[in-house]
């Protein structure tokens, strides 16, 4: 008999970017731009950015096939995105999460606040791994906004 477990965790990342909220928001909504900073150019990335639309980022990591699948539930252009996601390793669901991303005008351009509530299943992923990886993606977004690559 397999022992099942779940760990619940929440984290928040804040970043300030030297770009207007509409420009930062566009980096989330434009498929080519998002693929550059979110998927890192490796693997497969598909984006249907609309309420009810889906996103898929898939590839291999340490020899395992991983797929990050998202469904968008609320989109307020230039202000907020709310979505749910699952991470799979092969046929195994490793995490389920609810995420909000807020875009607020700031003196330097935009303050982005991302909050994620996750259920980490059966020890396949640790909350600190997800938090670290999300931080790396937001840093890549900052690079995208300042250099365009």
PDB file of C-alpha atoms in Angstrom:
ATOM      1  CA  UNK A   1       0.000   0.000   0.000  1.00  0.00           C
ATOM      2  CA  UNK A   2       1.332   3.433  -0.962  1.00  0.00           C
ATOM      3  CA  UNK A   3       1.541   6.104   1.720  1.00  0.00           C
ATOM      4  CA  UNK A   4       0.073   9.375   0.441  1.00  0.00           C
ATOM      5  CA  UNK A   5       0.817  12.801   1.848  1.00  0.00           C
ATOM      6  CA  UNK A   6       0.126  16.453   1.143  1.00  0.00           C
ATOM      7  CA  UNK A   7       1.991  19.562   2.238  1.00  0.00           C
ATOM      8  CA  UNK A   8       0.203  22.917   1.959  1.00  0.00           C
ATOM      9  CA  UNK A   9       2.291  26.051   1.541  1.00  0.00           C
ATOM     10  CA  UNK A  10       1.904  29.672   0.483  1.00  0.00           C
ATOM     11  CA  UNK A  11       4.554  32.079  -0.727  1.00  0.00           C
ATOM     12  CA  UNK A  12       4.603  35.627  -2.056  1.00  0.00           C
ATOM     13  CA  UNK A  13       7.190  37.243  -4.317  1.00  0.00           C
ATOM     14  CA  UNK A  14       7.372  40.990  -4.942  1.00  0.00           C
ATOM     15  CA  UNK A  15       9.406  42.577  -7.703  1.00  0.00           C
ATOM     16  CA  UNK A  16       9.704  46.104  -9.069  1.00  0.00           C
ATOM     17  CA  UNK A  17      10.310  46.486 -12.772  1.00  0.00           C
ATOM     18  CA  UNK A  18      11.297  49.645 -14.698  1.00  0.00           C
ATOM     19  CA  UNK A  19       8.320  49.369 -17.057  1.00  0.00           C
ATOM     20  CA  UNK A  20       4.686  50.477 -17.027  1.00  0.00           C
ATOM     21  CA  UNK A  21       2.061  47.996 -15.751  1.00  0.00           C
ATOM     22  CA  UNK A  22       0.707  47.525 -19.292  1.00  0.00           C
ATOM     23  CA  UNK A  23       4.173  46.489 -20.523  1.00  0.00           C
ATOM     24  CA  UNK A  24       4.756  44.060 -17.638  1.00  0.00           C
ATOM     25  CA  UNK A  25       1.270  42.616 -18.149  1.00  0.00           C
ATOM     26  CA  UNK A  26       1.989  42.206 -21.881  1.00  0.00           C
ATOM     27  CA  UNK A  27       5.016  40.062 -21.016  1.00  0.00           C
ATOM     28  CA  UNK A  28       2.554  37.614 -19.406  1.00  0.00           C
ATOM     29  CA  UNK A  29      -0.046  37.750 -22.191  1.00  0.00           C
ATOM     30  CA  UNK A  30       2.082  37.634 -25.368  1.00  0.00           C
ATOM     31  CA  UNK A  31       2.931  33.998 -26.260  1.00  0.00           C
ATOM     32  CA  UNK A  32       6.389  34.677 -27.749  1.00  0.00           C
ATOM     33  CA  UNK A  33       7.480  36.961 -24.915  1.00  0.00           C
ATOM     34  CA  UNK A  34       6.192  34.656 -22.188  1.00  0.00           C
ATOM     35  CA  UNK A  35       7.903  31.630 -23.748  1.00  0.00           C
ATOM     36  CA  UNK A  36      11.266  33.435 -23.572  1.00  0.00           C
ATOM     37  CA  UNK A  37      11.197  34.265 -19.862  1.00  0.00           C
ATOM     38  CA  UNK A  38       8.864  31.576 -18.471  1.00  0.00           C
ATOM     39  CA  UNK A  39       9.890  28.467 -20.384  1.00  0.00           C
ATOM     40  CA  UNK A  40      13.495  29.493 -20.958  1.00  0.00           C
ATOM     41  CA  UNK A  41      13.420  28.398 -24.586  1.00  0.00           C
ATOM     42  CA  UNK A  42      13.642  24.702 -23.684  1.00  0.00           C
ATOM     43  CA  UNK A  43      10.847  22.233 -24.292  1.00  0.00           C
ATOM     44  CA  UNK A  44       7.339  23.046 -25.428  1.00  0.00           C
ATOM     45  CA  UNK A  45       5.294  26.132 -24.551  1.00  0.00           C
ATOM     46  CA  UNK A  46       1.716  26.949 -25.580  1.00  0.00           C
ATOM     47  CA  UNK A  47      -0.323  29.929 -24.371  1.00  0.00           C
ATOM     48  CA  UNK A  48      -4.021  30.701 -24.883  1.00  0.00           C
ATOM     49  CA  UNK A  49      -4.249  33.824 -22.713  1.00  0.00           C
ATOM     50  CA  UNK A  50      -7.944  34.388 -22.061  1.00  0.00           C
ATOM     51  CA  UNK A  51     -10.404  33.509 -19.302  1.00  0.00           C
ATOM     52  CA  UNK A  52     -10.854  29.751 -19.653  1.00  0.00           C
ATOM     53  CA  UNK A  53      -7.688  29.570 -21.745  1.00  0.00           C
ATOM     54  CA  UNK A  54      -4.830  27.230 -20.987  1.00  0.00           C
ATOM     55  CA  UNK A  55      -1.067  27.305 -20.868  1.00  0.00           C
ATOM     56  CA  UNK A  56       1.332  24.378 -21.140  1.00  0.00           C
ATOM     57  CA  UNK A  57       5.059  24.360 -20.422  1.00  0.00           C
ATOM     58  CA  UNK A  58       6.590  20.906 -20.869  1.00  0.00           C
ATOM     59  CA  UNK A  59      10.067  19.453 -21.055  1.00  0.00           C
ATOM     60  CA  UNK A  60      12.527  17.211 -19.268  1.00  0.00           C
ATOM     61  CA  UNK A  61      14.385  17.807 -16.004  1.00  0.00           C
ATOM     62  CA  UNK A  62      16.871  15.295 -14.619  1.00  0.00           C
ATOM     63  CA  UNK A  63      15.529  12.744 -17.112  1.00  0.00           C
ATOM     64  CA  UNK A  64      11.885  13.177 -16.033  1.00  0.00           C
ATOM     65  CA  UNK A  65       9.119  14.422 -18.338  1.00  0.00           C
ATOM     66  CA  UNK A  66       7.510  17.421 -16.621  1.00  0.00           C
ATOM     67  CA  UNK A  67       4.387  19.342 -17.625  1.00  0.00           C
ATOM     68  CA  UNK A  68       3.094  22.546 -16.019  1.00  0.00           C
ATOM     69  CA  UNK A  69      -0.547  23.101 -17.045  1.00  0.00           C
ATOM     70  CA  UNK A  70      -2.442  26.290 -16.231  1.00  0.00           C
ATOM     71  CA  UNK A  71      -6.057  27.429 -16.615  1.00  0.00           C
ATOM     72  CA  UNK A  72      -6.804  31.178 -16.452  1.00  0.00           C
ATOM     73  CA  UNK A  73      -9.816  32.118 -14.318  1.00  0.00           C
ATOM     74  CA  UNK A  74      -9.619  35.915 -14.172  1.00  0.00           C
ATOM     75  CA  UNK A  75      -7.767  38.445 -16.282  1.00  0.00           C
ATOM     76  CA  UNK A  76      -7.988  42.183 -15.579  1.00  0.00           C
ATOM     77  CA  UNK A  77      -5.708  43.773 -18.209  1.00  0.00           C
ATOM     78  CA  UNK A  78      -2.817  45.659 -16.651  1.00  0.00           C
ATOM     79  CA  UNK A  79      -3.988  44.838 -13.105  1.00  0.00           C
ATOM     80  CA  UNK A  80      -4.439  41.170 -12.178  1.00  0.00           C
ATOM     81  CA  UNK A  81      -4.256  37.552 -13.338  1.00  0.00           C
ATOM     82  CA  UNK A  82      -5.685  34.588 -11.384  1.00  0.00           C
ATOM     83  CA  UNK A  83      -5.041  31.000 -12.419  1.00  0.00           C
ATOM     84  CA  UNK A  84      -4.824  27.404 -11.242  1.00  0.00           C
ATOM     85  CA  UNK A  85      -2.035  25.015 -12.200  1.00  0.00           C
ATOM     86  CA  UNK A  86      -0.954  21.417 -11.959  1.00  0.00           C
ATOM     87  CA  UNK A  87       2.559  20.058 -12.253  1.00  0.00           C
ATOM     88  CA  UNK A  88       2.931  16.514 -13.562  1.00  0.00           C
ATOM     89  CA  UNK A  89       5.896  14.200 -13.720  1.00  0.00           C
ATOM     90  CA  UNK A  90       4.871  11.660 -16.333  1.00  0.00           C
ATOM     91  CA  UNK A  91       1.345  10.618 -15.322  1.00  0.00           C
ATOM     92  CA  UNK A  92       1.791  11.641 -11.677  1.00  0.00           C
ATOM     93  CA  UNK A  93       0.312  14.915 -10.392  1.00  0.00           C
ATOM     94  CA  UNK A  94       2.961  16.425  -8.111  1.00  0.00           C
ATOM     95  CA  UNK A  95       1.402  19.802  -7.239  1.00  0.00           C
ATOM     96  CA  UNK A  96      -1.855  21.704  -7.544  1.00  0.00           C
ATOM     97  CA  UNK A  97      -1.805  25.475  -7.024  1.00  0.00           C
ATOM     98  CA  UNK A  98      -3.826  28.693  -7.083  1.00  0.00           C
ATOM     99  CA  UNK A  99      -1.908  31.830  -8.076  1.00  0.00           C
ATOM    100  CA  UNK A 100      -2.645  35.544  -8.326  1.00  0.00           C
ATOM    101  CA  UNK A 101      -0.394  38.086  -9.993  1.00  0.00           C
ATOM    102  CA  UNK A 102      -1.008  41.776  -9.293  1.00  0.00           C
ATOM    103  CA  UNK A 103       0.443  44.710 -11.247  1.00  0.00           C
ATOM    104  CA  UNK A 104       0.526  48.105  -9.478  1.00  0.00           C
ATOM    105  CA  UNK A 105       2.048  51.339 -10.768  1.00  0.00           C
ATOM    106  CA  UNK A 106       5.086  52.335  -8.711  1.00  0.00           C
ATOM    107  CA  UNK A 107       7.600  55.163  -8.812  1.00  0.00           C
ATOM    108  CA  UNK A 108      10.103  52.934 -10.585  1.00  0.00           C
ATOM    109  CA  UNK A 109       7.498  51.513 -13.001  1.00  0.00           C
ATOM    110  CA  UNK A 110       5.536  48.486 -11.756  1.00  0.00           C
ATOM    111  CA  UNK A 111       5.360  46.556  -8.508  1.00  0.00           C
ATOM    112  CA  UNK A 112       4.410  42.954  -9.247  1.00  0.00           C
ATOM    113  CA  UNK A 113       3.109  40.757  -6.426  1.00  0.00           C
ATOM    114  CA  UNK A 114       2.721  37.035  -7.066  1.00  0.00           C
ATOM    115  CA  UNK A 115       1.065  34.879  -4.392  1.00  0.00           C
ATOM    116  CA  UNK A 116       0.797  31.117  -4.761  1.00  0.00           C
ATOM    117  CA  UNK A 117      -1.069  28.614  -2.575  1.00  0.00           C
ATOM    118  CA  UNK A 118       0.083  25.086  -3.290  1.00  0.00           C
ATOM    119  CA  UNK A 119      -0.697  21.495  -2.395  1.00  0.00           C
ATOM    120  CA  UNK A 120       2.475  19.411  -2.777  1.00  0.00           C
ATOM    121  CA  UNK A 121       1.554  15.768  -3.202  1.00  0.00           C
ATOM    122  CA  UNK A 122       3.359  12.666  -1.960  1.00  0.00           C
ATOM    123  CA  UNK A 123       6.759  14.357  -1.594  1.00  0.00           C
ATOM    124  CA  UNK A 124       7.372  14.694  -5.341  1.00  0.00           C
ATOM    125  CA  UNK A 125       8.103  18.423  -5.046  1.00  0.00           C
ATOM    126  CA  UNK A 126       8.977  20.625  -2.095  1.00  0.00           C
ATOM    127  CA  UNK A 127       7.461  24.075  -1.513  1.00  0.00           C
ATOM    128  CA  UNK A 128      10.915  25.678  -1.322  1.00  0.00           C
ATOM    129  CA  UNK A 129      11.791  24.288  -4.764  1.00  0.00           C
ATOM    130  CA  UNK A 130       8.686  25.906  -6.281  1.00  0.00           C
ATOM    131  CA  UNK A 131       9.300  29.182  -4.461  1.00  0.00           C
ATOM    132  CA  UNK A 132      12.905  29.286  -5.683  1.00  0.00           C
ATOM    133  CA  UNK A 133      11.951  28.383  -9.264  1.00  0.00           C
ATOM    134  CA  UNK A 134       9.215  31.024  -9.344  1.00  0.00           C
ATOM    135  CA  UNK A 135      11.693  33.624  -8.091  1.00  0.00           C
ATOM    136  CA  UNK A 136      14.084  32.641 -10.882  1.00  0.00           C
ATOM    137  CA  UNK A 137      11.286  33.073 -13.444  1.00  0.00           C
ATOM    138  CA  UNK A 138      10.434  36.538 -12.101  1.00  0.00           C
ATOM    139  CA  UNK A 139      14.121  37.468 -12.349  1.00  0.00           C
ATOM    140  CA  UNK A 140      14.066  36.246 -15.967  1.00  0.00           C
ATOM    141  CA  UNK A 141      10.996  38.447 -16.531  1.00  0.00           C
ATOM    142  CA  UNK A 142      13.007  41.422 -15.244  1.00  0.00           C
ATOM    143  CA  UNK A 143      15.785  40.628 -17.707  1.00  0.00           C
ATOM    144  CA  UNK A 144      13.228  40.284 -20.516  1.00  0.00           C
ATOM    145  CA  UNK A 145      11.782  43.702 -19.675  1.00  0.00           C
ATOM    146  CA  UNK A 146      15.176  45.431 -19.619  1.00  0.00           C
ATOM    147  CA  UNK A 147      16.921  43.673 -22.512  1.00  0.00           C
ATOM    148  CA  UNK A 148      14.116  42.134 -24.556  1.00  0.00           C
ATOM    149  CA  UNK A 149      15.658  38.654 -24.340  1.00  0.00           C
TER     150      UNK A 149
END
